[in-house]
Amino acid sequence: MKKKISYEDIMYEIIDSLEKEGLLPNHLDYVSVGKYDDFSKVKITNLESERLELKYSLDYGGSEGIYLDVEAYDFRYPDSDKWVNVLTIKTLNTDDSSMADMAGIIGNISIKFRKFIDDNWELLSRVGYRIYGKKDKNDKCGISSMVLSKDKIQETLEKMMKNYPSFNYFEIIDQDSLEVIEIVERKQ
């Protein structure tokens, strides 16, 4: 089973990537992931992808430094508009150049975040079932369809087989565990 992903996982990967690429300023005081709430550790398991976005707050601290706070939508409460801190980056410097550096981090985080979401979309949609169609047994997936309930799998599979006659193998994946629960081969 592939690991479910949390905002903590995403933020650590982004910060690690920014460090390796030398995109974080040398004058940082600290970087803190999910410091204020356990939300950052909650695994993303629903179809929150339309709300997988970040909000940024960049400002001078009350006594010293510049703070960049990154927030994510709290999908645990879909009927609210609650956002929770998932990352704080702070520098002790307060000069204009440091502010510009911190603003640049926002762009780099946004780029890395979007790339992470694009590269890992299957690990983030962990509800229901996915049917992957292949032309041949050893081919990569050529088509796929999402099904939210188990009772809709057969109906969706039949539609896929009818609409895609050149596809002969269909894998049915449980999105929660990402395990293949059934392989259906078209009967010739």
GROMACS .gro file of C-alpha atoms in nm:
model
  188
    1MET     CA    1   0.000   0.000   0.000
    2LYS     CA    2   0.125   0.344  -0.087
    3LYS     CA    3   0.141   0.585   0.204
    4LYS     CA    4  -0.135   0.836   0.252
    5ILE     CA    5  -0.008   1.192   0.234
    6SER     CA    6  -0.049   1.476   0.482
    7TYR     CA    7   0.028   1.846   0.453
    8GLU     CA    8   0.324   1.777   0.681
    9ASP     CA    9   0.462   1.534   0.421
   10ILE     CA   10   0.408   1.787   0.144
   11MET     CA   11   0.566   2.078   0.334
   12TYR     CA   12   0.872   1.875   0.437
   13GLU     CA   13   0.921   1.765   0.078
   14ILE     CA   14   0.889   2.122  -0.048
   15ILE     CA   15   1.131   2.264   0.212
   16ASP     CA   16   1.379   1.982   0.145
   17SER     CA   17   1.362   2.053  -0.228
   18LEU     CA   18   1.407   2.429  -0.176
   19GLU     CA   19   1.711   2.365   0.048
   20LYS     CA   20   1.872   2.126  -0.201
   21GLU     CA   21   1.823   2.376  -0.483
   22GLY     CA   22   1.961   2.664  -0.275
   23LEU     CA   23   1.634   2.858  -0.295
   24LEU     CA   24   1.608   2.938   0.078
   25PRO     CA   25   1.793   3.247   0.202
   26ASN     CA   26   2.093   3.193   0.431
   27HIS     CA   27   1.956   3.439   0.688
   28LEU     CA   28   1.659   3.227   0.803
   29ASP     CA   29   1.601   3.197   1.177
   30TYR     CA   30   1.380   2.888   1.151
   31VAL     CA   31   1.143   2.681   0.940
   32SER     CA   32   0.854   2.516   1.126
   33VAL     CA   33   0.608   2.271   0.972
   34GLY     CA   34   0.260   2.249   1.126
   35LYS     CA   35   0.362   2.419   1.447
   36TYR     CA   36   0.019   2.535   1.565
   37ASP     CA   37  -0.221   2.250   1.491
   38ASP     CA   38  -0.219   1.874   1.436
   39PHE     CA   39  -0.406   1.933   1.109
   40SER     CA   40  -0.079   1.918   0.916
   41LYS     CA   41  -0.043   1.551   1.023
   42VAL     CA   42  -0.396   1.451   0.909
   43LYS     CA   43  -0.381   1.229   0.602
   44ILE     CA   44  -0.550   1.366   0.293
   45THR     CA   45  -0.802   1.096   0.205
   46ASN     CA   46  -1.092   1.265   0.031
   47LEU     CA   47  -1.160   1.448  -0.289
   48GLU     CA   48  -1.040   1.778  -0.148
   49SER     CA   49  -0.829   1.839  -0.456
   50GLU     CA   50  -1.037   2.141  -0.553
   51ARG     CA   51  -0.938   2.290  -0.217
   52LEU     CA   52  -0.573   2.182  -0.227
   53GLU     CA   53  -0.439   2.534  -0.230
   54LEU     CA   54  -0.232   2.752  -0.003
   55LYS     CA   55  -0.273   3.100   0.143
   56TYR     CA   56   0.025   3.312   0.241
   57SER     CA   57   0.078   3.585   0.497
   58LEU     CA   58   0.408   3.774   0.484
   59ASP     CA   59   0.477   4.051   0.731
   60TYR     CA   60   0.724   4.201   0.972
   61GLY     CA   61   0.716   4.047   1.319
   62GLY     CA   62   0.601   4.246   1.620
   63SER     CA   63   0.948   4.260   1.774
   64GLU     CA   64   1.192   4.119   1.522
   65GLY     CA   65   1.224   3.951   1.188
   66ILE     CA   66   0.996   3.874   0.898
   67TYR     CA   67   0.740   3.594   0.912
   68LEU     CA   68   0.599   3.394   0.624
   69ASP     CA   69   0.298   3.189   0.733
   70VAL     CA   70   0.150   2.932   0.496
   71GLU     CA   71  -0.204   2.804   0.552
   72ALA     CA   72  -0.404   2.520   0.397
   73TYR     CA   73  -0.780   2.474   0.380
   74ASP     CA   74  -0.900   2.252   0.665
   75PHE     CA   75  -1.096   1.986   0.477
   76ARG     CA   76  -1.209   1.828   0.808
   77TYR     CA   77  -1.476   2.101   0.819
   78PRO     CA   78  -1.607   2.129   0.461
   79ASP     CA   79  -1.894   2.359   0.557
   80SER     CA   80  -1.661   2.622   0.701
   81ASP     CA   81  -1.393   2.837   0.552
   82LYS     CA   82  -1.127   2.740   0.805
   83TRP     CA   83  -0.760   2.765   0.713
   84VAL     CA   84  -0.481   2.623   0.929
   85ASN     CA   85  -0.111   2.702   0.949
   86VAL     CA   86   0.101   2.429   0.789
   87LEU     CA   87   0.434   2.613   0.760
   88THR     CA   88   0.611   2.913   0.913
   89ILE     CA   89   0.939   3.053   0.788
   90LYS     CA   90   1.111   3.330   0.985
   91THR     CA   91   1.416   3.546   0.944
   92LEU     CA   92   1.570   3.778   1.203
   93ASN     CA   93   1.651   4.037   0.936
   94THR     CA   94   1.406   4.317   0.862
   95ASP     CA   95   1.572   4.496   0.570
   96ASP     CA   96   1.411   4.537   0.227
   97SER     CA   97   1.632   4.274   0.068
   98SER     CA   98   1.524   4.015   0.327
   99MET     CA   99   1.157   4.100   0.265
  100ALA     CA  100   1.211   4.048  -0.109
  101ASP     CA  101   1.384   3.714  -0.038
  102MET     CA  102   1.091   3.602   0.175
  103ALA     CA  103   0.844   3.708  -0.097
  104GLY     CA  104   1.043   3.498  -0.345
  105ILE     CA  105   0.994   3.195  -0.123
  106ILE     CA  106   0.618   3.229  -0.174
  107GLY     CA  107   0.658   3.184  -0.549
  108ASN     CA  108   0.890   2.888  -0.505
  109ILE     CA  109   0.656   2.719  -0.255
  110SER     CA  110   0.362   2.772  -0.492
  111ILE     CA  111   0.552   2.617  -0.783
  112LYS     CA  112   0.670   2.318  -0.577
  113PHE     CA  113   0.324   2.267  -0.422
  114ARG     CA  114   0.147   2.261  -0.760
  115LYS     CA  115   0.408   2.020  -0.899
  116PHE     CA  116   0.366   1.792  -0.597
  117ILE     CA  117  -0.012   1.787  -0.641
  118ASP     CA  118   0.018   1.719  -1.015
  119ASP     CA  119   0.273   1.440  -0.960
  120ASN     CA  120   0.079   1.275  -0.675
  121TRP     CA  121  -0.286   1.328  -0.763
  122GLU     CA  122  -0.362   0.955  -0.739
  123LEU     CA  123  -0.233   0.943  -0.381
  124LEU     CA  124  -0.452   1.237  -0.286
  125SER     CA  125  -0.785   1.106  -0.420
  126ARG     CA  126  -0.835   0.828  -0.168
  127VAL     CA  127  -1.212   0.776  -0.180
  128GLY     CA  128  -1.401   0.508  -0.368
  129TYR     CA  129  -1.257   0.300  -0.650
  130ARG     CA  130  -1.069   0.362  -0.971
  131ILE     CA  131  -1.091   0.143  -1.278
  132TYR     CA  132  -0.781   0.145  -1.499
  133GLY     CA  133  -0.808   0.019  -1.856
  134LYS     CA  134  -0.511  -0.128  -2.045
  135LYS     CA  135  -0.486  -0.250  -2.402
  136ASP     CA  136  -0.257  -0.535  -2.301
  137LYS     CA  137  -0.181  -0.691  -1.964
  138ASN     CA  138   0.167  -0.534  -1.932
  139ASP     CA  139   0.078  -0.191  -2.072
  140LYS     CA  140   0.048   0.122  -1.862
  141CYS     CA  141  -0.297   0.254  -1.787
  142GLY     CA  142  -0.456   0.408  -2.095
  143ILE     CA  143  -0.788   0.516  -1.948
  144SER     CA  144  -0.937   0.540  -1.602
  145SER     CA  145  -1.265   0.613  -1.431
  146MET     CA  146  -1.347   0.703  -1.072
  147VAL     CA  147  -1.634   0.531  -0.889
  148LEU     CA  148  -1.741   0.648  -0.544
  149SER     CA  149  -1.936   0.341  -0.434
  150LYS     CA  150  -1.871  -0.031  -0.477
  151ASP     CA  151  -2.220  -0.092  -0.620
  152LYS     CA  152  -2.134   0.128  -0.925
  153ILE     CA  153  -1.818  -0.062  -1.024
  154GLN     CA  154  -1.988  -0.318  -1.251
  155GLU     CA  155  -2.197  -0.057  -1.431
  156THR     CA  156  -1.893   0.167  -1.489
  157LEU     CA  157  -1.680  -0.128  -1.600
  158GLU     CA  158  -1.944  -0.230  -1.856
  159LYS     CA  159  -1.958   0.125  -1.995
  160MET     CA  160  -1.580   0.138  -2.021
  161MET     CA  161  -1.569  -0.196  -2.202
  162LYS     CA  162  -1.841  -0.080  -2.443
  163ASN     CA  163  -1.683   0.263  -2.510
  164TYR     CA  164  -1.323   0.140  -2.536
  165PRO     CA  165  -1.326  -0.185  -2.735
  166SER     CA  166  -0.947  -0.186  -2.784
  167PHE     CA  167  -0.888  -0.211  -2.406
  168ASN     CA  168  -0.874  -0.570  -2.283
  169TYR     CA  169  -0.761  -0.553  -1.919
  170PHE     CA  170  -0.922  -0.358  -1.640
  171GLU     CA  171  -0.781  -0.321  -1.290
  172ILE     CA  172  -1.015  -0.219  -1.012
  173ILE     CA  173  -0.827  -0.030  -0.739
  174ASP     CA  174  -0.949   0.042  -0.386
  175GLN     CA  175  -0.853   0.410  -0.353
  176ASP     CA  176  -0.813   0.391   0.025
  177SER     CA  177  -0.548   0.117   0.020
  178LEU     CA  178  -0.439   0.163  -0.344
  179GLU     CA  179  -0.453  -0.214  -0.381
  180VAL     CA  180  -0.586  -0.398  -0.684
  181ILE     CA  181  -0.904  -0.573  -0.572
  182GLU     CA  182  -0.990  -0.730  -0.907
  183ILE     CA  183  -0.854  -0.769  -1.259
  184VAL     CA  184  -1.111  -0.816  -1.534
  185GLU     CA  185  -1.003  -0.950  -1.872
  186ARG     CA  186  -1.226  -0.894  -2.173
  187LYS     CA  187  -1.355  -1.221  -2.307
  188GLN     CA  188  -1.286  -1.246  -2.678
   0.00000   0.00000   0.00000
